[in-house]
CSV table of C-alpha atoms in Angstrom, one decimal:
chain,number,residue,atom,x,y,z
A,1282,LYS,CA,-13.4,9.8,11.9
A,1283,MET,CA,-11.8,6.6,10.4
A,1284,THR,CA,-9.9,8.9,7.8
A,1285,TRP,CA,-8.4,10.8,10.9
A,1286,TYR,CA,-7.4,7.6,12.7
A,1287,SER,CA,-5.8,6.3,9.4
A,1288,ALA,CA,-3.9,9.5,8.9
A,1289,VAL,CA,-2.6,9.6,12.5
A,1290,PHE,CA,-1.5,5.9,12.3
A,1291,THR,CA,0.3,6.5,9.1
A,1292,MET,CA,2.0,9.7,10.5
A,1293,CYS,CA,3.2,7.7,13.5
A,1294,GLN,CA,4.4,4.9,11.3
A,1295,PHE,CA,6.5,7.2,8.9
A,1296,ALA,CA,7.7,9.4,11.8
A,1297,SER,CA,9.1,6.3,13.5
A,1298,GLN,CA,10.8,5.2,10.3
A,1299,ALA,CA,12.2,8.6,10.1
A,1300,ALA,CA,13.6,8.6,13.6
A,1301,TYR,CA,15.1,5.1,12.8
A,1302,LEU,CA,16.8,6.6,9.7
A,1303,ILE,CA,18.1,9.6,11.7
A,1304,VAL,CA,19.8,7.3,14.1
A,1305,ASN,CA,21.4,5.2,11.3
A,1306,ILE,CA,22.5,8.4,9.5
A,1307,GLY,CA,23.9,9.9,12.7
A,1308,PHE,CA,26.0,6.7,13.4
A,1309,GLN,CA,27.2,6.7,9.8
A,1310,PHE,CA,28.4,10.4,10.1
A,1311,GLY,CA,29.7,10.1,13.7
A,1312,PHE,CA,31.8,7.0,13.3
A,1313,LYS,CA,32.5,7.5,9.5
A,1314,LEU,CA,31.2,4.3,8.6
A,1315,LYS,CA,31.5,2.9,5.0
A,1316,ASP,CA,28.4,1.8,3.2
A,1317,VAL,CA,28.7,-1.9,4.1
A,1318,ALA,CA,29.5,-1.3,7.7
A,1319,ALA,CA,26.6,1.2,7.9
A,1320,ALA,CA,24.3,-1.4,6.4
A,1321,GLN,CA,25.5,-4.0,9.1
A,1322,VAL,CA,25.0,-1.4,11.9
A,1323,SER,CA,21.5,-0.7,10.6
A,1324,GLN,CA,20.4,-4.2,10.5
A,1325,GLY,CA,21.6,-4.7,14.1
A,1326,PHE,CA,19.5,-1.8,15.1
A,1327,CYS,CA,16.5,-3.2,13.2
A,1328,VAL,CA,16.8,-6.6,15.0
A,1329,ALA,CA,17.2,-5.0,18.4
A,1330,TRP,CA,14.3,-2.6,17.8
A,1331,LEU,CA,11.9,-5.6,16.7
A,1332,PHE,CA,12.8,-7.4,20.0
A,1333,LEU,CA,12.1,-4.3,22.1
A,1334,THR,CA,8.7,-3.3,20.3
A,1335,PHE,CA,7.3,-6.4,18.7
A,1336,VAL,CA,7.5,-8.9,21.5
A,1337,PRO,CA,5.7,-6.6,24.0
A,1338,GLY,CA,3.2,-5.5,21.4
A,1339,TRP,CA,2.4,-9.2,20.7
A,1340,MET,CA,1.9,-10.0,24.4
A,1341,LYS,CA,-0.6,-7.1,24.7
A,1342,MET,CA,-2.8,-8.4,21.9
A,1343,PRO,CA,-6.1,-9.8,23.3
A,1344,SER,CA,-7.3,-13.3,22.8
A,1345,VAL,CA,-10.2,-13.4,20.3
A,1346,PRO,CA,-12.4,-16.5,20.1
A,1347,ALA,CA,-13.1,-18.2,16.7
A,1348,LEU,CA,-16.1,-16.6,14.9
A,1349,HIS,CA,-17.3,-20.0,13.5
A,1350,PRO,CA,-17.0,-23.6,14.6
A,1351,ARG,CA,-14.6,-26.0,12.8
A,1352,PRO,CA,-16.7,-28.5,10.8
A,1353,SER,CA,-15.9,-32.1,11.8
A,1354,GLY,CA,-14.1,-34.3,9.5
A,1355,LYS,CA,-12.5,-31.5,7.4
A,1356,SER,CA,-8.8,-30.6,7.6
A,1357,LEU,CA,-7.9,-26.8,8.2
A,1358,ALA,CA,-6.4,-26.7,4.5
A,1359,ARG,CA,-9.5,-27.9,3.0
A,1360,ILE,CA,-11.7,-25.6,5.0
A,1361,GLY,CA,-9.3,-22.5,4.4
A,1362,PHE,CA,-9.1,-22.9,0.5
A,1363,GLY,CA,-12.8,-23.8,0.2
A,1364,GLN,CA,-13.7,-20.7,2.4
A,1365,ASN,CA,-11.5,-18.5,0.2
A,1366,TRP,CA,-13.1,-19.7,-2.9
A,1367,LYS,CA,-16.6,-19.0,-1.6
A,1368,THR,CA,-15.5,-15.6,-0.5
A,1369,VAL,CA,-14.2,-14.9,-4.0
A,1370,VAL,CA,-17.6,-15.9,-5.5
A,1371,GLY,CA,-19.3,-13.8,-2.9
A,1372,ILE,CA,-17.3,-10.7,-3.7
A,1373,HIS,CA,-17.9,-11.1,-7.4
A,1374,ARG,CA,-21.7,-11.7,-7.0
A,1375,TYR,CA,-22.7,-9.2,-4.3
A,1376,TYR,CA,-19.9,-6.6,-4.2
A,1377,LYS,CA,-18.8,-6.4,-7.7
A,1378,SER,CA,-19.3,-2.7,-7.9
A,1379,GLY,CA,-17.3,-1.8,-4.9
A,1380,LEU,CA,-15.1,-4.3,-3.1
A,1381,ARG,CA,-14.1,-6.1,-6.2
A,1382,TRP,CA,-12.8,-3.1,-8.0
A,1383,PHE,CA,-11.0,-1.9,-4.9
A,1384,PHE,CA,-9.0,-5.1,-4.6
A,1385,LEU,CA,-8.1,-5.1,-8.3
A,1386,CYS,CA,-7.1,-1.5,-8.0
A,1387,VAL,CA,-5.0,-2.3,-4.9
A,1388,VAL,CA,-3.1,-5.1,-6.9
A,1389,PHE,CA,-1.8,-2.5,-9.5
A,1390,ALA,CA,-1.6,0.7,-7.4
A,1391,GLU,CA,0.4,-1.0,-4.6
A,1392,ALA,CA,2.7,-2.6,-7.1
A,1393,GLY,CA,3.5,0.9,-8.5
A,1394,ALA,CA,4.0,2.6,-5.2
A,1395,ASN,CA,5.9,-0.1,-3.4
A,1396,ALA,CA,8.3,-0.6,-6.3
A,1397,PHE,CA,9.1,3.1,-6.2
A,1398,THR,CA,11.4,2.9,-3.2
A,1399,VAL,CA,13.3,-0.2,-4.7
A,1400,VAL,CA,13.7,1.5,-8.3
A,1401,ALA,CA,14.5,4.9,-6.8
A,1402,VAL,CA,17.7,3.7,-5.0
A,1403,THR,CA,19.0,2.3,-8.2
A,1404,PHE,CA,18.0,5.4,-10.2
A,1405,MET,CA,19.6,7.9,-7.6
A,1406,VAL,CA,22.9,5.8,-7.6
A,1407,GLU,CA,23.3,5.1,-11.2
A,1408,VAL,CA,21.7,8.2,-12.9
A,1409,LEU,CA,22.4,10.9,-10.3
A,1410,GLY,CA,25.6,9.5,-9.0
A,1411,MET,CA,24.5,9.8,-5.3
A,1412,THR,CA,26.4,8.3,-2.5
A,1413,GLY,CA,24.8,6.1,0.1
A,1414,THR,CA,24.7,8.9,2.6
A,1415,GLN,CA,22.9,11.2,0.1
A,1416,VAL,CA,20.3,8.4,-0.6
A,1417,GLY,CA,19.7,8.1,3.1
A,1418,ILE,CA,19.2,11.9,3.4
A,1419,ILE,CA,16.8,11.8,0.3
A,1420,PHE,CA,14.7,9.0,2.2
A,1421,LEU,CA,14.7,10.9,5.3
A,1422,VAL,CA,13.2,14.0,3.5
A,1423,THR,CA,10.7,11.6,1.9
A,1424,LEU,CA,9.7,10.1,5.3
A,1425,LEU,CA,9.4,13.4,7.0
A,1426,SER,CA,7.2,14.6,4.1
A,1427,THR,CA,4.8,11.8,4.6
A,1428,ILE,CA,3.5,13.4,7.7
A,1429,PRO,CA,2.1,16.5,6.1
A,1430,GLY,CA,1.1,14.2,3.2
A,1431,SER,CA,-1.2,12.2,5.5
A,1432,LYS,CA,-2.8,15.4,6.8
A,1433,LEU,CA,-3.4,16.6,3.2
A,1434,GLY,CA,-5.1,13.3,2.1
A,1435,GLN,CA,-7.4,13.6,5.2
A,1436,LEU,CA,-8.4,17.2,4.4
A,1437,ILE,CA,-9.1,16.4,0.8
A,1438,ALA,CA,-11.1,13.4,1.8
A,1439,ARG,CA,-13.2,15.5,4.1
A,1440,LYS,CA,-13.8,17.9,1.4
A,1441,THR,CA,-14.8,15.3,-1.1
A,1442,ASN,CA,-14.6,11.5,0.0
A,1443,PRO,CA,-11.8,8.9,0.3
A,1444,ILE,CA,-12.3,7.4,-3.2
A,1445,THR,CA,-12.1,10.9,-4.8
A,1446,SER,CA,-9.2,11.8,-2.8
A,1447,TRP,CA,-7.4,8.6,-3.8
A,1448,LYS,CA,-8.1,9.3,-7.3
A,1449,ILE,CA,-6.5,12.8,-7.2
A,1450,ASN,CA,-3.4,11.3,-5.4
A,1451,LEU,CA,-2.9,8.6,-8.2
A,1452,ILE,CA,-3.2,11.2,-10.8
A,1453,VAL,CA,-0.7,13.6,-9.0
A,1454,PHE,CA,1.6,10.7,-8.2
A,1455,SER,CA,1.7,9.7,-11.9
A,1456,ALA,CA,2.3,13.3,-13.0
A,1457,VAL,CA,5.2,13.9,-10.4
A,1458,THR,CA,6.9,10.6,-11.5
A,1459,VAL,CA,6.7,11.5,-15.2
A,1460,ALA,CA,8.3,14.9,-14.3
A,1461,GLY,CA,10.9,13.5,-12.2
A,1462,SER,CA,12.0,10.9,-14.9
A,1463,PHE,CA,12.6,13.7,-17.4
A,1464,ILE,CA,14.1,16.4,-15.1
A,1465,LEU,CA,16.4,14.3,-13.0
A,1466,THR,CA,18.7,13.3,-15.9
A,1467,GLY,CA,22.3,13.5,-14.3
A,1468,PRO,CA,24.5,14.3,-11.4
A,1469,GLU,CA,24.1,18.1,-12.1
A,1470,ARG,CA,20.4,17.6,-11.1
A,1471,GLN,CA,21.2,16.1,-7.6
A,1472,SER,CA,19.9,19.2,-5.7
A,1473,ILE,CA,16.6,19.0,-7.5
A,1474,CYS,CA,16.1,15.4,-6.3
A,1475,TYR,CA,15.6,16.7,-2.7
A,1476,VAL,CA,12.5,18.6,-3.9
A,1477,PHE,CA,11.2,15.6,-5.8
A,1478,GLY,CA,12.0,13.4,-2.6
A,1479,GLY,CA,9.7,15.8,-0.6
A,1480,ALA,CA,6.9,15.6,-3.3
A,1481,TRP,CA,7.0,11.9,-3.4
A,1482,GLY,CA,6.9,11.8,0.4
A,1483,VAL,CA,3.8,13.9,0.4
A,1484,LEU,CA,2.2,11.6,-2.1
A,1485,LEU,CA,3.1,8.3,-0.3
A,1486,GLY,CA,1.8,9.7,3.0
A,1487,TRP,CA,-1.4,10.7,1.2
A,1488,PHE,CA,-1.6,7.4,-0.6
A,1489,TYR,CA,-1.5,4.8,2.2
A,1490,PRO,CA,-4.2,6.1,4.8
A,1491,LEU,CA,-6.8,6.6,2.0
A,1492,GLU,CA,-6.2,3.0,0.7
A,1493,ASN,CA,-6.7,1.7,4.4
A,1494,VAL,CA,-9.8,3.8,5.0
A,1495,ILE,CA,-11.5,2.7,1.8
A,1496,PHE,CA,-10.9,-1.0,2.7
A,1497,THR,CA,-12.0,-0.6,6.4
A,1498,MET,CA,-15.2,1.1,5.4
A,1499,SER,CA,-16.1,-1.1,2.5
A,1500,VAL,CA,-15.7,-4.5,4.3
A,1501,PRO,CA,-18.9,-6.4,5.1
A,1502,ARG,CA,-19.5,-6.6,8.8
A,1503,GLY,CA,-18.4,-10.1,10.0
A,1504,GLN,CA,-15.8,-10.6,7.2
A,1505,GLU,CA,-13.1,-8.3,8.6
A,1506,ALA,CA,-10.4,-10.8,9.4
A,1507,GLU,CA,-10.7,-13.0,6.3
A,1508,LEU,CA,-10.9,-10.2,4.0
A,1509,SER,CA,-7.8,-8.6,5.7
A,1510,GLY,CA,-6.0,-11.5,4.3
A,1511,PHE,CA,-7.4,-10.9,0.9
A,1512,TYR,CA,-6.1,-7.2,1.3
A,1513,THR,CA,-2.7,-8.2,2.3
A,1514,TYR,CA,-2.6,-10.7,-0.7
A,1515,CYS,CA,-3.7,-8.0,-3.2
A,1516,ARG,CA,-1.0,-5.6,-1.8
A,1517,SER,CA,1.8,-8.0,-2.3
A,1518,ILE,CA,0.9,-10.4,-5.2
A,1519,LEU,CA,2.3,-8.1,-8.1
A,1520,THR,CA,5.0,-6.1,-6.3
A,1521,TRP,CA,7.7,-8.2,-8.1
A,1522,LEU,CA,6.5,-7.2,-11.5
A,1523,PRO,CA,7.6,-3.4,-11.7
A,1524,PRO,CA,11.2,-3.9,-10.6
A,1525,LEU,CA,11.3,-6.8,-13.1
A,1526,VAL,CA,10.1,-4.5,-15.9
A,1527,PHE,CA,12.6,-1.8,-14.7
A,1528,THR,CA,15.4,-4.3,-14.8
A,1529,VAL,CA,14.6,-5.8,-18.2
A,1530,MET,CA,14.3,-2.2,-19.8
A,1531,ASN,CA,17.7,-1.3,-18.2
A,1532,GLU,CA,19.4,-4.5,-19.3
A,1533,SER,CA,18.0,-3.8,-22.9
A,1534,GLY,CA,20.0,-0.7,-23.1
A,1535,LEU,CA,17.2,1.8,-22.4
A,1536,HIS,CA,17.8,4.9,-20.2
A,1537,MET,CA,16.6,4.4,-16.7
A,1538,LYS,CA,14.1,7.3,-17.0
A,1539,TRP,CA,12.0,4.8,-19.1
A,1540,GLY,CA,12.2,2.4,-16.4
A,1541,MET,CA,10.9,5.0,-13.9
A,1542,LEU,CA,8.1,5.8,-16.3
A,1543,SER,CA,7.1,2.2,-16.4
A,1544,LEU,CA,6.0,2.6,-12.8
A,1545,VAL,CA,3.3,5.1,-14.0
A,1546,ILE,CA,1.6,2.4,-16.0
A,1547,PHE,CA,0.7,0.5,-12.8
A,1548,LEU,CA,-0.6,3.7,-11.1
A,1549,VAL,CA,-2.8,4.5,-14.2
A,1550,ILE,CA,-4.3,1.0,-14.3
A,1551,GLY,CA,-5.1,1.3,-10.6
A,1552,LEU,CA,-6.7,4.6,-11.4
A,1553,VAL,CA,-8.9,3.2,-14.1
A,1554,LEU,CA,-10.0,0.3,-11.9
A,1555,LEU,CA,-10.6,2.8,-9.1
A,1556,GLN,CA,-12.8,4.8,-11.5
A,1557,LEU,CA,-15.0,1.7,-12.0
A,1558,MET,CA,-16.0,1.6,-8.3
A,1559,ALA,CA,-19.4,2.6,-7.1
A,1560,PRO,CA,-19.9,6.0,-5.5
A,1561,TRP,CA,-18.6,6.2,-1.9
A,1562,GLU,CA,-22.2,6.5,-0.4
A,1563,ASP,CA,-23.2,3.2,-2.3
A,1564,VAL,CA,-20.0,1.4,-0.9
A,1565,LEU,CA,-20.8,2.4,2.6
A,1566,GLU,CA,-24.3,1.2,2.2
A,1567,ALA,CA,-23.4,-2.0,0.8
A,1568,ALA,CA,-21.0,-2.8,3.6
A,1569,LYS,CA,-23.7,-2.5,6.3
A,1570,VAL,CA,-25.1,-5.9,5.3
A,1571,ASN,CA,-23.1,-9.1,4.8
A,1572,LYS,CA,-24.7,-10.5,1.7
A,1573,MET,CA,-22.0,-13.2,1.6
A,1574,LYS,CA,-23.1,-15.1,4.7
A,1575,GLU,CA,-25.1,-17.9,2.9
A,1576,VAL,CA,-22.3,-18.3,0.3
A,1577,VAL,CA,-19.5,-18.3,2.7
A,1578,PHE,CA,-20.8,-20.1,5.7
A,1579,THR,CA,-23.8,-22.3,4.7
A,1580,SER,CA,-23.4,-23.5,1.1
A,1581,SER,CA,-21.8,-22.8,-2.2
A,1582,LYS,CA,-25.1,-21.7,-3.6
A,1583,PRO,CA,-27.1,-18.7,-2.7
A,1584,SER,CA,-30.7,-18.9,-1.6
A,1585,SER,CA,-33.4,-17.8,-4.3
A,1586,ASP,CA,-34.1,-14.7,-2.2
A,1587,SER,CA,-30.6,-13.4,-2.1
A,1588,ALA,CA,-29.5,-14.5,-5.6
A,1589,GLY,CA,-31.7,-11.9,-7.2
A,1590,LYS,CA,-30.2,-9.0,-5.1
A,1591,ASP,CA,-27.0,-7.4,-6.2
């Protein structure tokens, strides 16, 4: 059921982004805006849309009481960093075959997937000679393709399990990126880029729901809020590295196709780390009991009973 919810959420998310992009492209065509003016109009729409949606959404969020009382005599900074360290120790000690490998996988897989949109713009403009409007249409194709991609990921997860489905996604994502790097070599291949844009859209729509499902179902009960912070951190901590590698390779005189291929390295590392995760059934079973409670909330040392369990 969670796979379905995650797929629907991702489809709505990418569909709204596609609608936003359609409005921007429509304004650019309708008013014959140059690239700079189109970017300014786009930012104006973005700010207006945030006010219209984020503020009402924030007001509808319920008030949730604190799960644990604040210890007296300690600052929030000290409590927070201490809690984070205890949680890291708890993950390594009690969830090293599941949650630990998942977080490490997310660090690299997210870095490769997130950098794709940044690197792709430069690649399409410099190598394929595309205009800003053409790049916008490519991203529109990509966003629309994420919708069936989310459904495809859900179907494969049902036939297998979310971990296996995500592994298949990373393999296909890597293969399509390698193929695109060698096929899209110049302006004469612009038309083929639309096909690859659709393929990459399907893969991105497949990628994100599975990542969210695996995290949601592998988190120990009672640790959801804190580990959501860990999850966000892991998704963001290495996103700077693939664009940097791409830039360094480009400035060194290498063709940009090798820069695109560098993204595959991060996806493959993520795949290797995901391969080290325990079977899906074991991950679900481990998440039913919060073995970190003594480490996280009582003391930095586990009891003798819990220390012998893994």
